[in-house]
Tab-separated table of N, CA and C in Angstrom:
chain	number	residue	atom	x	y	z
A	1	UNK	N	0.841	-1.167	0.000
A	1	UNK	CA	0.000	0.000	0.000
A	1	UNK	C	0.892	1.239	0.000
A	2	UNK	N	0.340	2.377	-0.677
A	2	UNK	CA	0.829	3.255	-0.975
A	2	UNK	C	0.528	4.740	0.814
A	3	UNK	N	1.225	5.286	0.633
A	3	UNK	CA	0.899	6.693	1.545
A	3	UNK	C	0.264	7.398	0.747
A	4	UNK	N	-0.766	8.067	0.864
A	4	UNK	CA	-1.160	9.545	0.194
A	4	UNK	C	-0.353	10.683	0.112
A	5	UNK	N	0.031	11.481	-0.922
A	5	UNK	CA	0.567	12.712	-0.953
A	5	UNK	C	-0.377	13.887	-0.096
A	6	UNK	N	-0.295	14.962	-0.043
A	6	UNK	CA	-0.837	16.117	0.757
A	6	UNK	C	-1.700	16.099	-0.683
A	7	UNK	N	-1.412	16.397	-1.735
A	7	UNK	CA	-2.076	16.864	-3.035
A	7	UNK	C	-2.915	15.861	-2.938
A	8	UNK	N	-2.248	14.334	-3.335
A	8	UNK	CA	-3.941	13.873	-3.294
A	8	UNK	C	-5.111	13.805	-2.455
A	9	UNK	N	-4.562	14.102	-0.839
A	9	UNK	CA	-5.370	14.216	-0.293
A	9	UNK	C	-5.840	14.991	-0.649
A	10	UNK	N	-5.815	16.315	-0.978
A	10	UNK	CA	-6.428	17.348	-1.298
A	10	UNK	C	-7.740	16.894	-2.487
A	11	UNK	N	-7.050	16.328	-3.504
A	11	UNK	CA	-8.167	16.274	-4.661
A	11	UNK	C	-9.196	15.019	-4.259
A	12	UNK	N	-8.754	14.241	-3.261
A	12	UNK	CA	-9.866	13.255	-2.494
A	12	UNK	C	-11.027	14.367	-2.402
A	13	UNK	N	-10.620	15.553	-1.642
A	13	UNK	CA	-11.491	16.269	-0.868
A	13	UNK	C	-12.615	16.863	-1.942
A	14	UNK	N	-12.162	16.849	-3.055
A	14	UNK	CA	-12.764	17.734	-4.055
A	14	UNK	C	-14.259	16.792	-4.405
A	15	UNK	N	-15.083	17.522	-5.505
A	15	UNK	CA	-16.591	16.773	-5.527
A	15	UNK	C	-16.600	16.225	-6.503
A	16	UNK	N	-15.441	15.643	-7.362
A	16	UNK	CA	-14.742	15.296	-8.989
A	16	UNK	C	-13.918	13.569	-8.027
A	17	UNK	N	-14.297	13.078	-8.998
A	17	UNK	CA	-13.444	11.911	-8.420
A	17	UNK	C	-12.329	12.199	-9.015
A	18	UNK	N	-10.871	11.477	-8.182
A	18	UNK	CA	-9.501	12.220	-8.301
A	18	UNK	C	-9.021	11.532	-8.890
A	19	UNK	N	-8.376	11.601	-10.107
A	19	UNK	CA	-7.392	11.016	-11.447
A	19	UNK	C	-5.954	10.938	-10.943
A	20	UNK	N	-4.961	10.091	-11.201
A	20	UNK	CA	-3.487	10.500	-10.828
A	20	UNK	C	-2.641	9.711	-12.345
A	21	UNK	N	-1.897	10.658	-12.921
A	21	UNK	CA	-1.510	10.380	-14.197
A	21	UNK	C	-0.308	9.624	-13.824
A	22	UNK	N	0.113	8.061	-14.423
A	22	UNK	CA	1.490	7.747	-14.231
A	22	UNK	C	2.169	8.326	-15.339
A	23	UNK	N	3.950	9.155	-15.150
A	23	UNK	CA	4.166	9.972	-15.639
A	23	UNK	C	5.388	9.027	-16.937
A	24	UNK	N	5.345	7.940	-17.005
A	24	UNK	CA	6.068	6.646	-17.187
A	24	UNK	C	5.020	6.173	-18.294
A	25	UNK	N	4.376	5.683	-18.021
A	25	UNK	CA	3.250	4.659	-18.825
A	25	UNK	C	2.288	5.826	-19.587
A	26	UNK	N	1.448	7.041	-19.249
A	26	UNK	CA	0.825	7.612	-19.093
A	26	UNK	C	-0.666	7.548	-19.064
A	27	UNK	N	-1.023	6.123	-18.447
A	27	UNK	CA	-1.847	5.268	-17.623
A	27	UNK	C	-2.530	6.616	-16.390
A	28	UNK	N	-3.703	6.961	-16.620
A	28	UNK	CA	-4.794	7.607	-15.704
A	28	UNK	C	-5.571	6.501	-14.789
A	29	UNK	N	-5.296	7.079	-13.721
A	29	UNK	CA	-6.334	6.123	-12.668
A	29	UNK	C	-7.077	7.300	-12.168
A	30	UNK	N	-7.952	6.282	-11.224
A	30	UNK	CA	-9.171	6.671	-10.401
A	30	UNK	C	-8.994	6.366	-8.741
A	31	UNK	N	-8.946	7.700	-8.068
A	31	UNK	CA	-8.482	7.124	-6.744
A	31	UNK	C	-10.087	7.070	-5.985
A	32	UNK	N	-10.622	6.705	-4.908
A	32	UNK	CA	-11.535	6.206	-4.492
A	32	UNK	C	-11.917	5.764	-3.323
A	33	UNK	N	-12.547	5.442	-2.311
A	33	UNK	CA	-12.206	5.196	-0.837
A	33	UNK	C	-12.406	3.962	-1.141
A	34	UNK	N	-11.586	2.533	-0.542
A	34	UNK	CA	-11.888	1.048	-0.311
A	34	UNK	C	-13.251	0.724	-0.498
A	35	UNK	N	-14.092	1.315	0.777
A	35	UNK	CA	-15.334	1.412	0.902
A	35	UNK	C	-16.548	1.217	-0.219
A	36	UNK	N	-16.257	2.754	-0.714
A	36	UNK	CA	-16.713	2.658	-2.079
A	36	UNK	C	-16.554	1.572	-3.381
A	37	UNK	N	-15.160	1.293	-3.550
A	37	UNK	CA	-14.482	0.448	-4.367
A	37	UNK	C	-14.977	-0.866	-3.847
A	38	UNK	N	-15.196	-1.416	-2.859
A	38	UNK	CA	-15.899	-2.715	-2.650
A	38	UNK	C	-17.114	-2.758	-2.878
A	39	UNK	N	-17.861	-1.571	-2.723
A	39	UNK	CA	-19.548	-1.822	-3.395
A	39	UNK	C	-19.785	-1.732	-4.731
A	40	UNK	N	-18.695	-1.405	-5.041
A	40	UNK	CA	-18.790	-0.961	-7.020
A	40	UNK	C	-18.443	-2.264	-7.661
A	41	UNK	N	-17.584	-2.834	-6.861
A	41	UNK	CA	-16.858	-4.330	-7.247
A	41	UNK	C	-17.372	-5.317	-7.009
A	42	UNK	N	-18.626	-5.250	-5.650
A	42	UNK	CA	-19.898	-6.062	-5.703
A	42	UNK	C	-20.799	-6.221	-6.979
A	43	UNK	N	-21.217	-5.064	-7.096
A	43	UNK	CA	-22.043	-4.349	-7.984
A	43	UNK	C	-22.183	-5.017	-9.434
A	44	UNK	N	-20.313	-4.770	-9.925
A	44	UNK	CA	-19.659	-5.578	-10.791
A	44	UNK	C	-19.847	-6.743	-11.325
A	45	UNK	N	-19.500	-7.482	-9.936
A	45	UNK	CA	-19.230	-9.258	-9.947
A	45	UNK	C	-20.401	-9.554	-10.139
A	46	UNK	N	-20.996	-9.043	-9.345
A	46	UNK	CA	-23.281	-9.701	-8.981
A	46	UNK	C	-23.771	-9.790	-10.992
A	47	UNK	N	-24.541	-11.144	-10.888
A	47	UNK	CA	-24.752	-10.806	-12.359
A	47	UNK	C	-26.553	-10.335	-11.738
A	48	UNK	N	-26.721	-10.069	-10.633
A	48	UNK	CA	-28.296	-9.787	-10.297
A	48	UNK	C	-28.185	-8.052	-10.129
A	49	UNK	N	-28.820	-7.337	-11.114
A	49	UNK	CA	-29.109	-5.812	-11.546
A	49	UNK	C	-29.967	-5.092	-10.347
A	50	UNK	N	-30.870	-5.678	-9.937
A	50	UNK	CA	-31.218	-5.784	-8.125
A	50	UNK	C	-30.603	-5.254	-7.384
A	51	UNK	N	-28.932	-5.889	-7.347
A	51	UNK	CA	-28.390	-5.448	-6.438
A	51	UNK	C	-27.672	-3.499	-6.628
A	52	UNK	N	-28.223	-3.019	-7.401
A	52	UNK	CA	-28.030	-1.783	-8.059
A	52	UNK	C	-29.086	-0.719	-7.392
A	53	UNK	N	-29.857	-1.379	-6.505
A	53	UNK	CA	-31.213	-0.417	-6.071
A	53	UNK	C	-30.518	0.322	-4.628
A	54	UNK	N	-29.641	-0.379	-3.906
A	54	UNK	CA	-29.623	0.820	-2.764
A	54	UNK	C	-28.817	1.733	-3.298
A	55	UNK	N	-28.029	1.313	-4.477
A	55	UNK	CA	-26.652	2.298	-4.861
A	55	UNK	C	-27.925	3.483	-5.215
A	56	UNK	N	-28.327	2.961	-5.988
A	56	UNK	CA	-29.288	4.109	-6.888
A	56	UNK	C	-30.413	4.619	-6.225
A	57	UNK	N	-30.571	4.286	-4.939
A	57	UNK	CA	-31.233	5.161	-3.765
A	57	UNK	C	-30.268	6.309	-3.052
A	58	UNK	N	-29.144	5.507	-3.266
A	58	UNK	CA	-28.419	7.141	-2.373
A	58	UNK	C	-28.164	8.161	-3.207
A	59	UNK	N	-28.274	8.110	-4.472
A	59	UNK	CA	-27.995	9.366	-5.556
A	59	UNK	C	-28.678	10.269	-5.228
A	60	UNK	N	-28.262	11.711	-5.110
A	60	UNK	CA	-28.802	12.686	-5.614
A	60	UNK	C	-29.778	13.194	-6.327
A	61	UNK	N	-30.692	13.513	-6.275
A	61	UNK	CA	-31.683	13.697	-7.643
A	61	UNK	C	-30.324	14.876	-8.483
A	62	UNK	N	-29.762	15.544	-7.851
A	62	UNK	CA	-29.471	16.668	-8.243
A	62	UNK	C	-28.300	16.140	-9.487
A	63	UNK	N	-27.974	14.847	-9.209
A	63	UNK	CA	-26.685	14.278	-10.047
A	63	UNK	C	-27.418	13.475	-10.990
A	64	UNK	N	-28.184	13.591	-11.163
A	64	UNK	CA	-28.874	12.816	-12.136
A	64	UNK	C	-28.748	13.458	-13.837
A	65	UNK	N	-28.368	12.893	-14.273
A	65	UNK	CA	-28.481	13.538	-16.092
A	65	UNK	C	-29.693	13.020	-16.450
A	66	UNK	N	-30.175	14.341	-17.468
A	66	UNK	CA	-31.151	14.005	-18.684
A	66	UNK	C	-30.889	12.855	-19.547
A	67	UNK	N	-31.482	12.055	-19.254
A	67	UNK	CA	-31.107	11.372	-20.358
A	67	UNK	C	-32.124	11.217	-21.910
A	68	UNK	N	-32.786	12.313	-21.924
A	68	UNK	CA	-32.990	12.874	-23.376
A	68	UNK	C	-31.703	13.507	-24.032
A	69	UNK	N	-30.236	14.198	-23.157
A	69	UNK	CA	-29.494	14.456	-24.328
A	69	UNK	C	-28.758	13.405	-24.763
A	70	UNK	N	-29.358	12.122	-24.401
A	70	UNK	CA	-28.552	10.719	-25.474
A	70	UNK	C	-29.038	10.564	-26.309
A	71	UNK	N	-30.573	10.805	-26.391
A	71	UNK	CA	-31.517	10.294	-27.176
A	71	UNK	C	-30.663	10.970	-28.810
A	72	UNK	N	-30.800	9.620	-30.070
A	72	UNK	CA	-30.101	9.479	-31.249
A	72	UNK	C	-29.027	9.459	-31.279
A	73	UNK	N	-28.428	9.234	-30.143
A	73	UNK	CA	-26.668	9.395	-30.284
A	73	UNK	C	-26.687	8.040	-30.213
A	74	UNK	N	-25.684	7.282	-30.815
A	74	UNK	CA	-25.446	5.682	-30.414
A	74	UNK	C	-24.289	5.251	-29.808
C-alpha cells in the first residue's frame, strides 16, 4: 500500500473523483475510498441488476443527467 501525498489528499477532498496520471506509462487512474471500491466491485461481480437499487437510492436527484441528451446518439 501506498501513503497519500498532501495533493492527493487534497483532490480526495474535491466533488470530482480524483485522477493521478502515471508519468512513465501515461496510464490515468481513479483514486476512491476502499469502501466505495468494494460496493462498485460487488455491484460488478453480482450478475443480479437488483443489487443496483440501494446504490441508486443514495444518488442525488441533483446528479442525475437528462437522459434525453442521449436520445439518437449511439
Amino acid at each position: 500500500m501506498i501513503e497519500l501525498t498532501a495533493e492527493q489528499r487534497q483532490e480526495l477532498e474535491g466533488p470530482e473523483p480524483a485522477r493521478a496520471r502515471d508519468p512513465l506509462t501515461n496510464e490515468t487512474y481513479v483514486l476512491m475510498r476502499a469502501d466505495v471500491y468494494e460496493r462498485l466491485r460487488a455491484v460488478l461481480d453480482a450478475d443480479d441488476v437488483r443489487l443496483l437499487e440501494p446504490l441508486l437510492a443514495d444518488l442525488d436527484p441533483e446528479d442525475w443527467v437528462d437522459a434525453s441528451v442521449y436520445e439518437g446518439k449511439p
